[in-house]
Amino acid sequence: MKLSHDLVRLVMLEIEEKATYGSSLSIDELNIDGYTIDEVKYTLDKLYEANFINATIRRYIGGALYSIDSLTWNGHQFLDNIRDDKVWKKTKGVVSKLSSVSLTLVSNVASQVITNLINQQMEL
């Protein structure tokens, strides 16, 4: 299964918006349109493996239960780099020219896009 960078961003924005301290979200509480439940589950698995979310994933024969607590420090840092729509659009424009791009590289490109935007503002 392919990891969608757009879906990663959408899931992380949903978690950040809906998570509250001391309680957990279920996968049903995430409003992600245009993607299958399997794509969302796969994305949650990968975000957990990458240490971008705090969650409990209980696997059973034929499925899994997801209890999502929050973004981790690394998750917040990554999301802060890709949150802005303008930054995200420019970042996607850069990375779309490559056939394979890790989330770390996406974050690095987004960071450079932000730096360039800041430099442009400082020149004014």
JSON list of C-alpha atoms in Angstrom, two decimals:
[
{"chain": "A", "resi": 1, "resn": "MET", "atom": "CA", "xyz": [0.00, 0.00, 0.00]},
{"chain": "A", "resi": 2, "resn": "LYS", "atom": "CA", "xyz": [1.27, 3.47, -0.85]},
{"chain": "A", "resi": 3, "resn": "LEU", "atom": "CA", "xyz": [1.56, 6.17, 1.82]},
{"chain": "A", "resi": 4, "resn": "SER", "atom": "CA", "xyz": [-0.19, 9.36, 0.70]},
{"chain": "A", "resi": 5, "resn": "HIS", "atom": "CA", "xyz": [1.49, 12.54, 1.91]},
{"chain": "A", "resi": 6, "resn": "ASP", "atom": "CA", "xyz": [-1.81, 14.41, 1.52]},
{"chain": "A", "resi": 7, "resn": "LEU", "atom": "CA", "xyz": [-3.54, 11.87, 3.74]},
{"chain": "A", "resi": 8, "resn": "VAL", "atom": "CA", "xyz": [-0.73, 12.07, 6.31]},
{"chain": "A", "resi": 9, "resn": "ARG", "atom": "CA", "xyz": [-1.30, 15.82, 6.52]},
{"chain": "A", "resi": 10, "resn": "LEU", "atom": "CA", "xyz": [-5.09, 15.49, 6.73]},
{"chain": "A", "resi": 11, "resn": "VAL", "atom": "CA", "xyz": [-4.95, 12.85, 9.47]},
{"chain": "A", "resi": 12, "resn": "MET", "atom": "CA", "xyz": [-2.47, 14.85, 11.52]},
{"chain": "A", "resi": 13, "resn": "LEU", "atom": "CA", "xyz": [-4.55, 18.03, 11.20]},
{"chain": "A", "resi": 14, "resn": "GLU", "atom": "CA", "xyz": [-7.64, 16.09, 12.33]},
{"chain": "A", "resi": 15, "resn": "ILE", "atom": "CA", "xyz": [-5.84, 14.62, 15.33]},
{"chain": "A", "resi": 16, "resn": "GLU", "atom": "CA", "xyz": [-4.47, 17.99, 16.35]},
{"chain": "A", "resi": 17, "resn": "GLU", "atom": "CA", "xyz": [-7.89, 19.61, 16.06]},
{"chain": "A", "resi": 18, "resn": "LYS", "atom": "CA", "xyz": [-9.93, 16.92, 17.78]},
{"chain": "A", "resi": 19, "resn": "ALA", "atom": "CA", "xyz": [-7.62, 15.44, 20.42]},
{"chain": "A", "resi": 20, "resn": "THR", "atom": "CA", "xyz": [-8.15, 16.61, 23.97]},
{"chain": "A", "resi": 21, "resn": "TYR", "atom": "CA", "xyz": [-5.86, 16.05, 26.91]},
{"chain": "A", "resi": 22, "resn": "GLY", "atom": "CA", "xyz": [-6.68, 12.91, 28.83]},
{"chain": "A", "resi": 23, "resn": "SER", "atom": "CA", "xyz": [-8.99, 11.31, 26.26]},
{"chain": "A", "resi": 24, "resn": "SER", "atom": "CA", "xyz": [-8.57, 9.30, 23.08]},
{"chain": "A", "resi": 25, "resn": "LEU", "atom": "CA", "xyz": [-10.03, 9.45, 19.60]},
{"chain": "A", "resi": 26, "resn": "SER", "atom": "CA", "xyz": [-11.35, 6.50, 17.66]},
{"chain": "A", "resi": 27, "resn": "ILE", "atom": "CA", "xyz": [-10.82, 6.19, 13.94]},
{"chain": "A", "resi": 28, "resn": "ASP", "atom": "CA", "xyz": [-14.54, 6.95, 13.49]},
{"chain": "A", "resi": 29, "resn": "GLU", "atom": "CA", "xyz": [-14.01, 10.45, 14.89]},
{"chain": "A", "resi": 30, "resn": "LEU", "atom": "CA", "xyz": [-11.63, 11.39, 12.09]},
{"chain": "A", "resi": 31, "resn": "ASN", "atom": "CA", "xyz": [-13.44, 13.06, 9.18]},
{"chain": "A", "resi": 32, "resn": "ILE", "atom": "CA", "xyz": [-11.32, 12.12, 6.19]},
{"chain": "A", "resi": 33, "resn": "ASP", "atom": "CA", "xyz": [-13.17, 12.30, 2.87]},
{"chain": "A", "resi": 34, "resn": "GLY", "atom": "CA", "xyz": [-11.88, 10.82, -0.37]},
{"chain": "A", "resi": 35, "resn": "TYR", "atom": "CA", "xyz": [-9.91, 7.96, 1.20]},
{"chain": "A", "resi": 36, "resn": "THR", "atom": "CA", "xyz": [-10.83, 4.41, 2.16]},
{"chain": "A", "resi": 37, "resn": "ILE", "atom": "CA", "xyz": [-10.85, 3.24, 5.76]},
{"chain": "A", "resi": 38, "resn": "ASP", "atom": "CA", "xyz": [-7.92, 0.95, 4.90]},
{"chain": "A", "resi": 39, "resn": "GLU", "atom": "CA", "xyz": [-5.90, 3.92, 3.64]},
{"chain": "A", "resi": 40, "resn": "VAL", "atom": "CA", "xyz": [-6.61, 5.82, 6.86]},
{"chain": "A", "resi": 41, "resn": "LYS", "atom": "CA", "xyz": [-5.68, 2.79, 8.98]},
{"chain": "A", "resi": 42, "resn": "TYR", "atom": "CA", "xyz": [-2.46, 2.28, 7.04]},
{"chain": "A", "resi": 43, "resn": "THR", "atom": "CA", "xyz": [-1.60, 5.96, 7.51]},
{"chain": "A", "resi": 44, "resn": "LEU", "atom": "CA", "xyz": [-2.26, 5.74, 11.26]},
{"chain": "A", "resi": 45, "resn": "ASP", "atom": "CA", "xyz": [-0.03, 2.65, 11.43]},
{"chain": "A", "resi": 46, "resn": "LYS", "atom": "CA", "xyz": [2.80, 4.49, 9.69]},
{"chain": "A", "resi": 47, "resn": "LEU", "atom": "CA", "xyz": [2.39, 7.65, 11.79]},
{"chain": "A", "resi": 48, "resn": "TYR", "atom": "CA", "xyz": [2.59, 5.46, 14.90]},
{"chain": "A", "resi": 49, "resn": "GLU", "atom": "CA", "xyz": [5.70, 3.65, 13.59]},
{"chain": "A", "resi": 50, "resn": "ALA", "atom": "CA", "xyz": [7.32, 7.01, 12.78]},
{"chain": "A", "resi": 51, "resn": "ASN", "atom": "CA", "xyz": [6.64, 8.28, 16.31]},
{"chain": "A", "resi": 52, "resn": "PHE", "atom": "CA", "xyz": [4.37, 11.05, 15.00]},
{"chain": "A", "resi": 53, "resn": "ILE", "atom": "CA", "xyz": [1.33, 10.00, 17.07]},
{"chain": "A", "resi": 54, "resn": "ASN", "atom": "CA", "xyz": [0.68, 8.59, 20.53]},
{"chain": "A", "resi": 55, "resn": "ALA", "atom": "CA", "xyz": [-1.80, 5.77, 20.08]},
{"chain": "A", "resi": 56, "resn": "THR", "atom": "CA", "xyz": [-2.76, 2.31, 21.14]},
{"chain": "A", "resi": 57, "resn": "ILE", "atom": "CA", "xyz": [-3.36, -0.11, 18.31]},
{"chain": "A", "resi": 58, "resn": "ARG", "atom": "CA", "xyz": [-4.90, -3.42, 19.28]},
{"chain": "A", "resi": 59, "resn": "ARG", "atom": "CA", "xyz": [-4.73, -5.95, 16.49]},
{"chain": "A", "resi": 60, "resn": "TYR", "atom": "CA", "xyz": [-7.06, -8.90, 16.22]},
{"chain": "A", "resi": 61, "resn": "ILE", "atom": "CA", "xyz": [-7.82, -11.41, 13.51]},
{"chain": "A", "resi": 62, "resn": "GLY", "atom": "CA", "xyz": [-9.33, -9.45, 10.66]},
{"chain": "A", "resi": 63, "resn": "GLY", "atom": "CA", "xyz": [-8.67, -5.94, 11.94]},
{"chain": "A", "resi": 64, "resn": "ALA", "atom": "CA", "xyz": [-7.48, -3.51, 14.56]},
{"chain": "A", "resi": 65, "resn": "LEU", "atom": "CA", "xyz": [-8.85, -1.02, 17.07]},
{"chain": "A", "resi": 66, "resn": "TYR", "atom": "CA", "xyz": [-7.28, 2.44, 17.14]},
{"chain": "A", "resi": 67, "resn": "SER", "atom": "CA", "xyz": [-7.18, 4.65, 20.21]},
{"chain": "A", "resi": 68, "resn": "ILE", "atom": "CA", "xyz": [-5.43, 7.89, 19.24]},
{"chain": "A", "resi": 69, "resn": "ASP", "atom": "CA", "xyz": [-4.21, 10.12, 22.07]},
{"chain": "A", "resi": 70, "resn": "SER", "atom": "CA", "xyz": [-2.21, 12.96, 20.52]},
{"chain": "A", "resi": 71, "resn": "LEU", "atom": "CA", "xyz": [0.57, 14.05, 18.25]},
{"chain": "A", "resi": 72, "resn": "THR", "atom": "CA", "xyz": [4.07, 13.49, 19.59]},
{"chain": "A", "resi": 73, "resn": "TRP", "atom": "CA", "xyz": [6.74, 16.18, 19.73]},
{"chain": "A", "resi": 74, "resn": "ASN", "atom": "CA", "xyz": [8.05, 14.90, 16.37]},
{"chain": "A", "resi": 75, "resn": "GLY", "atom": "CA", "xyz": [4.52, 14.90, 15.00]},
{"chain": "A", "resi": 76, "resn": "HIS", "atom": "CA", "xyz": [3.99, 18.52, 16.02]},
{"chain": "A", "resi": 77, "resn": "GLN", "atom": "CA", "xyz": [7.29, 19.54, 14.45]},
{"chain": "A", "resi": 78, "resn": "PHE", "atom": "CA", "xyz": [6.41, 17.79, 11.19]},
{"chain": "A", "resi": 79, "resn": "LEU", "atom": "CA", "xyz": [2.89, 19.24, 11.12]},
{"chain": "A", "resi": 80, "resn": "ASP", "atom": "CA", "xyz": [4.16, 22.73, 11.89]},
{"chain": "A", "resi": 81, "resn": "ASN", "atom": "CA", "xyz": [6.33, 22.51, 8.77]},
{"chain": "A", "resi": 82, "resn": "ILE", "atom": "CA", "xyz": [3.47, 21.42, 6.49]},
{"chain": "A", "resi": 83, "resn": "ARG", "atom": "CA", "xyz": [0.42, 23.06, 8.10]},
{"chain": "A", "resi": 84, "resn": "ASP", "atom": "CA", "xyz": [0.23, 26.25, 6.03]},
{"chain": "A", "resi": 85, "resn": "ASP", "atom": "CA", "xyz": [-1.63, 25.69, 2.74]},
{"chain": "A", "resi": 86, "resn": "LYS", "atom": "CA", "xyz": [0.79, 27.91, 0.80]},
{"chain": "A", "resi": 87, "resn": "VAL", "atom": "CA", "xyz": [3.82, 26.05, 2.19]},
{"chain": "A", "resi": 88, "resn": "TRP", "atom": "CA", "xyz": [2.15, 22.68, 1.54]},
{"chain": "A", "resi": 89, "resn": "LYS", "atom": "CA", "xyz": [1.36, 23.59, -2.07]},
{"chain": "A", "resi": 90, "resn": "LYS", "atom": "CA", "xyz": [4.94, 24.70, -2.75]},
{"chain": "A", "resi": 91, "resn": "THR", "atom": "CA", "xyz": [6.38, 21.68, -0.95]},
{"chain": "A", "resi": 92, "resn": "LYS", "atom": "CA", "xyz": [4.21, 19.30, -2.98]},
{"chain": "A", "resi": 93, "resn": "GLY", "atom": "CA", "xyz": [5.32, 21.08, -6.15]},
{"chain": "A", "resi": 94, "resn": "VAL", "atom": "CA", "xyz": [8.95, 20.40, -5.32]},
{"chain": "A", "resi": 95, "resn": "VAL", "atom": "CA", "xyz": [8.61, 16.79, -4.16]},
{"chain": "A", "resi": 96, "resn": "SER", "atom": "CA", "xyz": [6.18, 15.82, -6.94]},
{"chain": "A", "resi": 97, "resn": "LYS", "atom": "CA", "xyz": [9.10, 15.92, -9.37]},
{"chain": "A", "resi": 98, "resn": "LEU", "atom": "CA", "xyz": [10.64, 12.93, -7.59]},
{"chain": "A", "resi": 99, "resn": "SER", "atom": "CA", "xyz": [9.38, 9.36, -7.73]},
{"chain": "A", "resi": 100, "resn": "SER", "atom": "CA", "xyz": [9.99, 8.61, -4.05]},
{"chain": "A", "resi": 101, "resn": "VAL", "atom": "CA", "xyz": [10.13, 10.98, -1.10]},
{"chain": "A", "resi": 102, "resn": "SER", "atom": "CA", "xyz": [10.27, 10.17, 2.63]},
{"chain": "A", "resi": 103, "resn": "LEU", "atom": "CA", "xyz": [8.33, 12.12, 5.23]},
{"chain": "A", "resi": 104, "resn": "THR", "atom": "CA", "xyz": [11.66, 13.36, 6.58]},
{"chain": "A", "resi": 105, "resn": "LEU", "atom": "CA", "xyz": [12.50, 14.82, 3.18]},
{"chain": "A", "resi": 106, "resn": "VAL", "atom": "CA", "xyz": [9.01, 16.33, 2.88]},
{"chain": "A", "resi": 107, "resn": "SER", "atom": "CA", "xyz": [9.59, 18.03, 6.23]},
{"chain": "A", "resi": 108, "resn": "ASN", "atom": "CA", "xyz": [13.02, 19.27, 5.16]},
{"chain": "A", "resi": 109, "resn": "VAL", "atom": "CA", "xyz": [11.66, 20.68, 1.89]},
{"chain": "A", "resi": 110, "resn": "ALA", "atom": "CA", "xyz": [8.80, 22.36, 3.76]},
{"chain": "A", "resi": 111, "resn": "SER", "atom": "CA", "xyz": [11.31, 23.85, 6.20]},
{"chain": "A", "resi": 112, "resn": "GLN", "atom": "CA", "xyz": [13.30, 25.27, 3.27]},
{"chain": "A", "resi": 113, "resn": "VAL", "atom": "CA", "xyz": [10.11, 26.65, 1.70]},
{"chain": "A", "resi": 114, "resn": "ILE", "atom": "CA", "xyz": [9.32, 28.39, 5.00]},
{"chain": "A", "resi": 115, "resn": "THR", "atom": "CA", "xyz": [12.86, 29.76, 5.21]},
{"chain": "A", "resi": 116, "resn": "ASN", "atom": "CA", "xyz": [12.57, 31.11, 1.66]},
{"chain": "A", "resi": 117, "resn": "LEU", "atom": "CA", "xyz": [9.23, 32.78, 2.44]},
{"chain": "A", "resi": 118, "resn": "ILE", "atom": "CA", "xyz": [10.69, 34.37, 5.56]},
{"chain": "A", "resi": 119, "resn": "ASN", "atom": "CA", "xyz": [13.71, 35.62, 3.61]},
{"chain": "A", "resi": 120, "resn": "GLN", "atom": "CA", "xyz": [11.43, 37.13, 0.98]},
{"chain": "A", "resi": 121, "resn": "GLN", "atom": "CA", "xyz": [9.47, 38.97, 3.70]},
{"chain": "A", "resi": 122, "resn": "MET", "atom": "CA", "xyz": [12.68, 40.27, 5.26]},
{"chain": "A", "resi": 123, "resn": "GLU", "atom": "CA", "xyz": [13.78, 41.74, 1.93]},
{"chain": "A", "resi": 124, "resn": "LEU", "atom": "CA", "xyz": [10.64, 43.89, 1.69]}
]
